[in-house]
Amino acid sequence: MEMLTEALRDHNMQAGPERISGSGSKGCLKKSQTQSTNENHENRQKKNPSCLTPTPATPTPVAEVEVGNTGSEAGVLEVEYIESENLNDLDYADSCLDTLLAGLESKDWVLLCEALNNVRRLSIYHREAMTEMMKNVIPLIVKSLKNPRSAVCKTAIMTSADIFKAYSDKILDSLDPLLVQLLLKSSQDKRFVCEAAEKALVAMTTWVSPTLLLPKLQPYLKHKNPRIRAKASMCFSRSVPRLGSEGIEVFGVDKLIQIAASQLSDQLPESREAARMLLLELQTVYEKSLIPQPTEDSEKVEVGSWELFCHSKLTPLSAQAVLRVTTRQHLVLGS
């Protein structure tokens, strides 16, 4: 929790000269971002970075525009946010590996975006070659997630999503700082950054083993920031079903129902909805797997077993709230 508190403080101090004006994009269309800078970008064009294209004479519409006037000269560059399925393999993978860390440490945001996209390509097409480097790569990605320039931040978020898919549990030791930043970014006001962070969190809950991920999410369910609690609750709710019935029994239905009940009274609807979905999952698992086999003398006990279970594990008020949610939903499904 100290890590997230410190990250929040850094996040609030990152006030930059940029101004964002956004318009929504539909489907999987690539998004572009135009930035004004006083740097000479002719040298960059010689490198022909894959994440950049010069602005054409007749500008094309962009999804988000970031403007930063830092000097008398203004160079305009257009940054493409490339979806994972549209990333091509590298023809020079070995040389790219040799210069990757230097690129991720670059002060030039253009070269930094290029390096981040190369991390994505290497993770997809050269995963084994990158494995040993990940302990050095992830801290630099976290640094980019904190970057006040939105182009760098969003590209780093997209890089995180690709890393989760490629390496899953292999990055568990480095997961905490990534998780902190993604929860922060998914809770901020810049919509296009927020949406990218939410997609990265979905990738995390999809590819990282729930038995390893759930304990890391638990502290954030009680965070003082309600938006961070809500995002963590959604991740938690998505991860529990991946345990399966046996995994839920091992983790502890009583433990999980207490967690869900506490989120059911949260101030944000996202948290409450995540708690509702989790409770319905727990009820289904309990009724299918944990109810005692019926006997002639236990029919009434069986019918009321979920209710009795809730009352045995929760305070009376919490038990009533849980039963209202689960009973109403079952009535809707049964009608």
mmCIF file with all atom_site columns, C-alpha atoms in Angstrom, residues 3 100-101 104-105 112 116 119 123 130-146 156-157 159-182 208:
data_model
loop_
_atom_site.group_PDB
_atom_site.id
_atom_site.type_symbol
_atom_site.label_atom_id
_atom_site.label_alt_id
_atom_site.label_comp_id
_atom_site.label_asym_id
_atom_site.label_entity_id
_atom_site.label_seq_id
_atom_site.pdbx_PDB_ins_code
_atom_site.Cartn_x
_atom_site.Cartn_y
_atom_site.Cartn_z
_atom_site.occupancy
_atom_site.B_iso_or_equiv
_atom_site.pdbx_formal_charge
_atom_site.auth_seq_id
_atom_site.auth_comp_id
_atom_site.auth_asym_id
_atom_site.auth_atom_id
_atom_site.pdbx_PDB_model_num
ATOM 1  C CA . MET A 1 3   ? 3.924  1.809   -3.028  1.00 0.00 ? 3   MET A CA 1
ATOM 2  C CA . LEU A 1 100 ? 16.702 -2.036  -26.236 1.00 0.00 ? 100 LEU A CA 1
ATOM 3  C CA . LEU A 1 101 ? 17.582 -0.905  -22.718 1.00 0.00 ? 101 LEU A CA 1
ATOM 4  C CA . LEU A 1 104 ? 13.938 2.587   -22.963 1.00 0.00 ? 104 LEU A CA 1
ATOM 5  C CA . GLU A 1 105 ? 16.164 5.005   -21.036 1.00 0.00 ? 105 GLU A CA 1
ATOM 6  C CA . LEU A 1 112 ? 11.238 5.956   -26.236 1.00 0.00 ? 112 LEU A CA 1
ATOM 7  C CA . LEU A 1 116 ? 8.391  0.438   -26.182 1.00 0.00 ? 116 LEU A CA 1
ATOM 8  C CA . VAL A 1 119 ? 9.440  -4.490  -26.541 1.00 0.00 ? 119 VAL A CA 1
ATOM 9  C CA . SER A 1 123 ? 7.510  -10.176 -26.597 1.00 0.00 ? 123 SER A CA 1
ATOM 10 C CA . MET A 1 130 ? 13.523 -11.460 -24.081 1.00 0.00 ? 130 MET A CA 1
ATOM 11 C CA . THR A 1 131 ? 12.923 -13.586 -20.994 1.00 0.00 ? 131 THR A CA 1
ATOM 12 C CA . GLU A 1 132 ? 16.262 -12.937 -19.303 1.00 0.00 ? 132 GLU A CA 1
ATOM 13 C CA . MET A 1 133 ? 15.951 -9.206  -19.926 1.00 0.00 ? 133 MET A CA 1
ATOM 14 C CA . MET A 1 134 ? 12.518 -8.770  -18.369 1.00 0.00 ? 134 MET A CA 1
ATOM 15 C CA . LYS A 1 135 ? 13.875 -8.045  -14.882 1.00 0.00 ? 135 LYS A CA 1
ATOM 16 C CA . ASN A 1 136 ? 15.601 -4.987  -16.367 1.00 0.00 ? 136 ASN A CA 1
ATOM 17 C CA . VAL A 1 137 ? 12.887 -4.095  -18.876 1.00 0.00 ? 137 VAL A CA 1
ATOM 18 C CA . ILE A 1 138 ? 9.902  -3.930  -16.510 1.00 0.00 ? 138 ILE A CA 1
ATOM 19 C CA . PRO A 1 139 ? 11.293 -1.183  -14.217 1.00 0.00 ? 139 PRO A CA 1
ATOM 20 C CA . LEU A 1 140 ? 11.842 0.963   -17.326 1.00 0.00 ? 140 LEU A CA 1
ATOM 21 C CA . ILE A 1 141 ? 8.282  0.296   -18.491 1.00 0.00 ? 141 ILE A CA 1
ATOM 22 C CA . VAL A 1 142 ? 7.041  1.379   -15.051 1.00 0.00 ? 142 VAL A CA 1
ATOM 23 C CA . LYS A 1 143 ? 9.076  4.561   -15.457 1.00 0.00 ? 143 LYS A CA 1
ATOM 24 C CA . SER A 1 144 ? 7.367  5.176   -18.814 1.00 0.00 ? 144 SER A CA 1
ATOM 25 C CA . LEU A 1 145 ? 3.966  4.608   -17.214 1.00 0.00 ? 145 LEU A CA 1
ATOM 26 C CA . LYS A 1 146 ? 4.757  7.543   -14.937 1.00 0.00 ? 146 LYS A CA 1
ATOM 27 C CA . ALA A 1 156 ? 3.752  1.822   -22.092 1.00 0.00 ? 156 ALA A CA 1
ATOM 28 C CA . ILE A 1 157 ? 0.263  0.685   -21.060 1.00 0.00 ? 157 ILE A CA 1
ATOM 29 C CA . THR A 1 159 ? 3.291  -2.713  -23.772 1.00 0.00 ? 159 THR A CA 1
ATOM 30 C CA . SER A 1 160 ? 2.188  -3.942  -20.339 1.00 0.00 ? 160 SER A CA 1
ATOM 31 C CA . ALA A 1 161 ? -0.802 -5.739  -21.865 1.00 0.00 ? 161 ALA A CA 1
ATOM 32 C CA . ASP A 1 162 ? 1.412  -7.559  -24.375 1.00 0.00 ? 162 ASP A CA 1
ATOM 33 C CA . ILE A 1 163 ? 3.842  -8.522  -21.614 1.00 0.00 ? 163 ILE A CA 1
ATOM 34 C CA . PHE A 1 164 ? 1.054  -10.062 -19.529 1.00 0.00 ? 164 PHE A CA 1
ATOM 35 C CA . LYS A 1 165 ? 0.000  -12.193 -22.477 1.00 0.00 ? 165 LYS A CA 1
ATOM 36 C CA . ALA A 1 166 ? 3.533  -13.252 -23.383 1.00 0.00 ? 166 ALA A CA 1
ATOM 37 C CA . TYR A 1 167 ? 4.989  -13.943 -19.943 1.00 0.00 ? 167 TYR A CA 1
ATOM 38 C CA . SER A 1 168 ? 2.002  -14.430 -17.583 1.00 0.00 ? 168 SER A CA 1
ATOM 39 C CA . ASP A 1 169 ? 3.302  -15.834 -14.261 1.00 0.00 ? 169 ASP A CA 1
ATOM 40 C CA . LYS A 1 170 ? 6.971  -15.401 -15.207 1.00 0.00 ? 170 LYS A CA 1
ATOM 41 C CA . ILE A 1 171 ? 6.798  -11.711 -14.311 1.00 0.00 ? 171 ILE A CA 1
ATOM 42 C CA . LEU A 1 172 ? 5.085  -12.230 -10.968 1.00 0.00 ? 172 LEU A CA 1
ATOM 43 C CA . ASP A 1 173 ? 8.058  -10.905 -8.984  1.00 0.00 ? 173 ASP A CA 1
ATOM 44 C CA . SER A 1 174 ? 7.862  -7.651  -10.934 1.00 0.00 ? 174 SER A CA 1
ATOM 45 C CA . LEU A 1 175 ? 4.069  -7.389  -11.025 1.00 0.00 ? 175 LEU A CA 1
ATOM 46 C CA . ASP A 1 176 ? 3.464  -5.057  -8.071  1.00 0.00 ? 176 ASP A CA 1
ATOM 47 C CA . PRO A 1 177 ? 4.810  -1.809  -9.577  1.00 0.00 ? 177 PRO A CA 1
ATOM 48 C CA . LEU A 1 178 ? 2.999  -2.514  -12.855 1.00 0.00 ? 178 LEU A CA 1
ATOM 49 C CA . LEU A 1 179 ? -0.252 -3.183  -11.000 1.00 0.00 ? 179 LEU A CA 1
ATOM 50 C CA . VAL A 1 180 ? 0.024  0.043   -9.002  1.00 0.00 ? 180 VAL A CA 1
ATOM 51 C CA . GLN A 1 181 ? 0.479  2.185   -12.091 1.00 0.00 ? 181 GLN A CA 1
ATOM 52 C CA . LEU A 1 182 ? -2.246 0.469   -14.111 1.00 0.00 ? 182 LEU A CA 1
ATOM 53 C CA . VAL A 1 208 ? -1.822 -14.234 -14.791 1.00 0.00 ? 208 VAL A CA 1
#
